[in-house]
Tab-separated table of C-alpha atoms in Angstrom:
chain	number	residue	atom	x	y	z
A	257	MET	CA	150.657	200.015	169.167
A	258	LYS	CA	153.994	199.567	167.406
A	259	LYS	CA	154.321	200.215	163.695
A	260	LEU	CA	150.609	200.064	162.898
A	261	ALA	CA	149.930	202.110	159.796
A	262	ILE	CA	146.555	203.213	158.461
A	263	LEU	CA	146.580	204.872	155.088
A	264	ALA	CA	143.709	207.314	154.610
A	265	LEU	CA	142.933	207.921	150.969
A	266	THR	CA	140.876	211.097	150.748
A	267	THR	CA	140.436	211.441	147.020
A	268	SER	CA	140.263	208.228	145.008
A	269	PHE	CA	141.038	204.708	146.196
A	270	LEU	CA	143.844	203.083	144.232
A	271	PHE	CA	141.929	199.863	143.689
A	272	ILE	CA	138.891	201.329	142.047
A	273	GLN	CA	138.750	202.351	138.446
A	274	GLY	CA	136.364	205.303	138.861
A	275	CYS	CA	133.189	203.823	137.443
A	276	ALA	CA	129.757	204.222	138.977
A	277	SER	CA	129.406	200.546	139.820
A	278	THR	CA	132.276	200.762	142.295
A	279	THR	CA	131.314	203.940	144.137
A	280	GLN	CA	130.200	201.993	147.203
A	281	SER	CA	133.458	200.072	147.326
A	282	THR	CA	135.426	203.315	147.096
A	283	SER	CA	133.686	204.817	150.104
A	284	ALA	CA	133.997	201.560	152.030
A	285	VAL	CA	137.773	201.534	151.900
A	286	ASN	CA	138.618	205.142	152.684
A	287	ASN	CA	140.740	203.908	155.606
A	288	LEU	CA	142.626	200.940	154.242
A	289	VAL	CA	145.059	199.251	156.592
A	290	ILE	CA	148.452	198.629	154.963
A	291	ALA	CA	150.778	195.890	156.157
A	292	GLU	CA	154.490	196.242	156.658
A	293	PRO	CA	155.885	193.172	154.805
A	294	LEU	CA	157.441	190.651	157.138
A	295	PRO	CA	161.230	190.367	156.832
A	296	VAL	CA	162.968	186.999	156.782
A	297	ASN	CA	163.424	185.843	160.366
A	298	PHE	CA	167.112	185.653	161.214
A	299	LYS	CA	166.381	182.469	163.194
A	300	SER	CA	165.246	180.829	159.950
A	301	GLU	CA	168.503	181.792	158.266
A	302	ILE	CA	170.527	180.332	161.121
A	303	ALA	CA	168.435	177.147	161.126
A	304	LEU	CA	168.959	176.725	157.383
A	305	ALA	CA	172.709	177.061	157.774
A	306	ARG	CA	172.837	174.567	160.609
A	307	LEU	CA	170.618	172.013	158.895
A	308	SER	CA	172.680	172.254	155.713
A	309	GLU	CA	175.865	171.645	157.660
A	310	VAL	CA	174.449	168.602	159.441
A	311	ILE	CA	173.060	167.127	156.224
A	312	GLN	CA	176.422	167.464	154.490
A	313	ARG	CA	178.725	166.336	157.289
A	314	ALA	CA	176.954	164.146	159.812
A	315	GLU	CA	177.025	160.352	159.712
A	316	ILE	CA	173.340	159.591	160.148
A	317	SER	CA	170.800	157.054	158.934
A	318	ASP	CA	168.691	157.543	155.811
A	319	GLY	CA	165.620	158.098	157.954
A	320	GLU	CA	167.344	160.794	159.977
A	321	ARG	CA	168.678	162.467	156.827
A	322	ALA	CA	165.193	162.358	155.309
A	323	GLN	CA	163.790	164.147	158.338
A	324	LEU	CA	166.495	166.801	158.088
A	325	TYR	CA	165.725	167.349	154.405
A	326	TYR	CA	162.058	167.670	155.285
A	327	ASP	CA	162.776	170.113	158.119
A	328	ARG	CA	164.938	172.243	155.850
A	329	GLY	CA	162.259	172.133	153.171
A	330	VAL	CA	159.695	173.460	155.638
A	331	ILE	CA	161.951	176.413	156.474
A	332	TYR	CA	162.651	177.099	152.793
A	333	ASP	CA	158.893	177.072	152.222
A	334	SER	CA	158.265	179.458	155.126
A	335	VAL	CA	160.583	182.093	153.617
A	336	GLY	CA	159.212	181.762	150.096
A	337	LEU	CA	161.966	179.601	148.550
A	338	ARG	CA	159.510	177.133	147.102
A	339	ASN	CA	161.776	175.515	144.496
A	340	LEU	CA	164.425	174.732	147.089
A	341	ALA	CA	161.725	173.431	149.423
A	342	ARG	CA	160.369	171.135	146.720
A	343	LEU	CA	163.839	169.728	146.049
A	344	ASP	CA	164.236	168.880	149.721
A	345	PHE	CA	160.800	167.278	150.016
A	346	ASN	CA	161.606	165.039	147.053
A	347	ARG	CA	165.001	164.156	148.554
A	348	ALA	CA	163.287	163.275	151.814
A	349	LEU	CA	160.810	160.978	150.083
A	350	ARG	CA	163.533	159.178	148.167
A	351	LEU	CA	165.113	158.296	151.499
A	352	LYS	CA	161.881	157.728	153.419
A	353	PRO	CA	158.905	157.005	151.125
A	354	ASP	CA	156.374	157.022	153.991
A	355	LEU	CA	157.058	160.608	155.110
A	356	VAL	CA	153.447	161.768	155.072
A	357	ASP	CA	153.965	165.503	155.568
A	358	ALA	CA	156.336	165.677	152.606
A	359	TYR	CA	153.549	164.388	150.328
A	360	ASN	CA	151.225	167.020	151.786
A	361	PHE	CA	153.675	169.848	151.085
A	362	LEU	CA	154.363	168.618	147.556
A	363	GLY	CA	150.633	168.506	146.910
A	364	ILE	CA	150.347	172.139	147.974
A	365	HIS	CA	153.186	173.121	145.655
A	366	PHE	CA	151.672	171.255	142.693
A	367	THR	CA	148.362	173.020	143.377
A	368	GLN	CA	150.100	176.386	143.283
A	369	MET	CA	151.674	175.388	139.950
A	370	GLN	CA	148.239	174.269	138.632
A	371	GLU	CA	149.529	170.702	138.239
A	372	PHE	CA	146.316	169.419	139.744
A	373	ASN	CA	146.557	165.721	138.879
A	374	GLN	CA	149.987	165.540	140.465
A	375	ALA	CA	148.642	167.406	143.481
A	376	TYR	CA	145.799	164.897	143.890
A	377	ASP	CA	148.309	162.037	143.718
A	378	GLN	CA	150.405	163.572	146.491
A	379	PHE	CA	147.425	164.149	148.755
A	380	ASP	CA	146.085	160.659	148.025
A	381	SER	CA	149.441	159.242	149.115
A	382	ALA	CA	149.327	161.256	152.337
A	383	ILE	CA	145.782	160.124	153.122
A	384	ASP	CA	146.526	156.485	152.255
A	385	LEU	CA	149.436	156.542	154.703
A	386	ALA	CA	147.625	158.563	157.377
A	387	PRO	CA	143.818	158.527	156.961
A	388	GLU	CA	143.424	160.930	159.904
A	389	HIS	CA	145.767	163.553	158.418
A	390	GLU	CA	143.182	166.326	158.437
A	391	TYR	CA	145.282	168.937	156.616
A	392	ALA	CA	145.665	166.617	153.645
A	393	PHE	CA	141.863	166.800	153.333
A	394	LEU	CA	141.996	170.594	153.520
A	395	ASN	CA	144.693	170.853	150.909
A	396	ARG	CA	143.192	168.253	148.583
A	397	GLY	CA	139.871	170.068	148.916
A	398	ILE	CA	141.510	173.349	147.919
A	399	ALA	CA	143.251	171.630	144.993
A	400	LEU	CA	139.930	170.187	143.829
A	401	TYR	CA	138.307	173.609	144.129
A	402	TYR	CA	140.944	175.296	142.001
A	403	GLY	CA	140.924	172.307	139.659
A	404	GLY	CA	137.259	172.968	138.884
A	405	ARG	CA	135.807	170.069	140.901
A	406	ALA	CA	133.912	172.001	143.546
A	407	GLU	CA	131.549	169.248	144.714
A	408	LEU	CA	134.432	166.860	145.378
A	409	ALA	CA	136.246	169.745	147.052
A	410	ALA	CA	133.274	170.275	149.370
A	411	ASP	CA	133.374	166.602	150.378
A	412	ASP	CA	136.997	166.916	151.509
A	413	LEU	CA	136.460	170.292	153.149
A	414	ALA	CA	133.459	168.888	155.043
A	415	VAL	CA	135.740	166.175	156.441
A	416	PHE	CA	138.213	168.878	157.462
A	417	LEU	CA	135.454	170.923	159.133
A	418	SER	CA	134.186	167.855	161.022
A	419	LYS	CA	137.478	167.751	162.936
A	420	GLN	CA	136.862	171.222	164.427
A	421	THR	CA	133.398	172.537	163.721
A	422	ASN	CA	133.877	175.937	165.359
A	423	ASP	CA	136.888	176.948	163.232
A	424	PRO	CA	135.862	179.947	161.084
A	425	TYR	CA	138.523	179.251	158.437
A	426	ARG	CA	137.307	175.689	157.917
A	427	ILE	CA	133.764	177.056	157.622
A	428	LEU	CA	134.857	179.676	155.101
A	429	TRP	CA	136.681	177.247	152.811
A	430	LEU	CA	133.706	174.901	152.745
A	431	TYR	CA	131.461	177.857	151.899
A	432	ILE	CA	133.783	178.953	149.083
A	433	ALA	CA	133.578	175.476	147.532
A	434	GLU	CA	129.816	175.058	148.047
A	435	ARG	CA	129.133	178.474	146.560
A	436	GLU	CA	130.423	177.256	143.186
A	437	TYR	CA	127.563	174.822	142.638
A	438	SER	CA	124.814	175.919	145.051
A	439	PRO	CA	125.110	179.584	146.099
A	440	GLU	CA	121.807	179.822	147.961
A	441	GLN	CA	122.338	176.617	149.926
A	442	ALA	CA	125.932	177.620	150.615
A	443	GLU	CA	124.723	180.812	152.281
A	444	ILE	CA	122.166	178.903	154.351
A	445	ASN	CA	124.883	176.495	155.452
A	446	LEU	CA	127.277	179.341	156.228
A	447	ARG	CA	124.706	181.073	158.404
A	448	ALA	CA	124.005	177.876	160.342
A	449	ARG	CA	127.681	177.000	160.823
A	450	ALA	CA	128.538	180.552	161.912
A	451	ARG	CA	126.557	179.977	165.122
A	452	ARG	CA	129.282	177.599	166.280
A	453	VAL	CA	131.944	180.336	166.182
A	454	GLY	CA	132.431	182.467	169.267
A	455	ASP	CA	131.867	186.196	168.848
A	456	GLN	CA	135.310	186.880	170.341
A	457	VAL	CA	137.023	185.067	167.445
A	458	TRP	CA	138.299	187.697	165.007
A	459	ALA	CA	137.756	185.654	161.843
A	460	LYS	CA	134.039	185.481	162.540
A	461	GLN	CA	133.987	188.985	161.109
A	462	ILE	CA	134.918	187.525	157.720
A	463	ILE	CA	131.847	185.290	157.899
A	464	GLN	CA	129.712	188.273	158.920
A	465	LEU	CA	131.063	190.212	155.928
A	466	TYR	CA	130.111	187.372	153.599
A	467	LEU	CA	126.637	187.145	155.134
A	468	GLY	CA	126.047	190.893	154.821
A	469	GLU	CA	125.994	191.351	158.597
A	470	LEU	CA	129.022	193.655	158.368
A	471	SER	CA	129.654	196.201	155.641
A	472	GLN	CA	133.050	196.280	153.957
A	473	ARG	CA	133.666	199.648	155.633
A	474	GLN	CA	132.955	198.172	159.078
A	475	PHE	CA	135.086	195.120	158.386
A	476	ILE	CA	138.106	197.186	157.322
A	477	GLY	CA	137.588	199.619	160.184
A	478	GLN	CA	137.895	196.804	162.736
A	479	LEU	CA	141.017	195.147	161.348
A	480	THR	CA	143.390	196.633	163.940
A	481	GLN	CA	141.273	195.835	166.994
A	482	ASP	CA	143.164	193.878	169.680
A	483	VAL	CA	146.365	193.814	167.594
A	484	ALA	CA	149.515	194.664	169.540
A	485	SER	CA	152.406	194.103	167.111
A	486	ASN	CA	153.301	194.483	163.472
A	487	LYS	CA	153.654	190.694	163.138
A	488	ALA	CA	150.119	190.123	164.439
A	489	LEU	CA	148.792	192.883	162.181
A	490	THR	CA	150.553	191.495	159.114
A	491	ASP	CA	149.243	187.992	159.770
A	492	ARG	CA	145.707	189.316	160.122
A	493	LEU	CA	145.949	191.485	157.014
A	494	CYS	CA	147.229	188.593	154.912
A	495	GLU	CA	144.023	186.750	155.764
A	496	ALA	CA	141.791	189.804	155.473
A	497	TYR	CA	143.130	190.842	152.045
A	498	PHE	CA	142.627	187.354	150.643
A	499	TYR	CA	139.036	187.020	151.849
A	500	LEU	CA	138.277	190.580	150.747
A	501	GLY	CA	139.578	189.527	147.346
A	502	LYS	CA	137.220	186.551	147.247
A	503	PHE	CA	134.377	188.779	148.443
A	504	ALA	CA	135.023	191.259	145.634
A	505	GLN	CA	135.286	188.369	143.189
A	506	PHE	CA	131.909	187.008	144.309
A	507	ASN	CA	130.439	190.447	143.628
A	508	GLY	CA	131.870	190.670	140.115
A	509	GLN	CA	134.599	193.195	140.967
A	510	GLU	CA	137.591	191.459	139.403
A	511	LYS	CA	139.881	194.495	139.359
A	512	VAL	CA	139.238	195.125	143.034
A	513	ALA	CA	139.806	191.433	143.782
A	514	LEU	CA	143.122	191.428	141.932
A	515	ASN	CA	144.442	194.272	144.029
A	516	PHE	CA	143.390	192.657	147.274
A	517	PHE	CA	145.174	189.453	146.232
A	518	LYS	CA	148.274	191.518	145.460
A	519	LEU	CA	148.063	193.054	148.927
A	520	ALA	CA	147.838	189.588	150.479
A	521	LEU	CA	151.047	188.669	148.653
A	522	SER	CA	152.737	191.876	149.788
A	523	THR	CA	152.589	190.760	153.427
A	524	ASN	CA	155.221	188.020	152.872
A	525	VAL	CA	153.378	185.644	155.217
A	526	TYR	CA	154.431	182.771	152.979
A	527	GLU	CA	153.222	179.886	155.121
A	528	PHE	CA	149.595	181.066	155.326
A	529	VAL	CA	147.050	179.346	153.102
A	530	GLU	CA	145.768	182.774	152.104
A	531	HIS	CA	149.177	183.901	150.885
A	532	ARG	CA	149.765	180.660	148.979
A	533	TYR	CA	146.544	180.915	147.017
A	534	ALA	CA	146.473	184.675	146.464
A	535	LYS	CA	149.150	184.128	143.803
A	536	LEU	CA	147.153	181.306	142.243
A	537	GLU	CA	144.077	183.541	142.160
A	538	LEU	CA	146.074	186.156	140.269
A	539	ASP	CA	147.394	183.571	137.814
A	540	LEU	CA	143.924	182.176	137.126
A	541	VAL	CA	142.404	185.591	136.506
A	542	ARG	CA	145.194	186.456	134.100
A	543	GLN	CA	144.565	183.221	132.247
A	544	GLY	CA	140.883	184.078	131.919
A	545	GLU	CA	139.679	181.395	134.341
A	546	GLN	CA	136.497	182.108	136.242
A	547	PHE	CA	135.682	180.797	139.689
């Protein structure tokens, strides 16, 4: 298995602050898996150069130029250049005001900036133009969750789950929202929905962790199973770190959660939902917000 690194910490785990209440967490993470941050893909750099050249020089229609701006914005977003991506999405919409996916991306960016009302407007525009755009429901649901409107968030996330009821990530996000206003019922719902997820699906282990069917030690110990490349490992760890952060947060371990969110960011998997909102989680904790 190429470039898979497991860091064994034999004395004290760097996340834990040495108090009695975190002794169990310390022992659970004695073999933490560390990701090698993903580098920028050279294909993305080449694509950016080519798109920029076409946009500047080609004689094309406004609709075609709008699509090129959008495509370049998606690549900027995938390598973490969010401000440049946002500029291109806005340029695309000025040329083609019905470009649904551009509204969806702008909504995500406004959510990350905690400009929630603007985020809702962008997602509303996407859904008005394309009522079956399921990811607009996901992203509006996440925006509503972080905007402190968990019940409305659950409504949107339930719509998103209805499109693919055996998707563990859709199940997890609905649970995260429901837990804010009805923790006991959220756990009952999570347990029932988990039955739809095949045991061979890796992310089911996250659900089992949340339900207490897997210990944190077991969950971390299984992170490298069936992973054959550093890219696959880094993708998995980005997700795992984020959900471990939420798990620690649910158990009142804010300092542990913060470090897991930092680890999610360290993977550089910019396009993953988990990477996007790990930074927002950090910002909210620093501002004294509680979720």
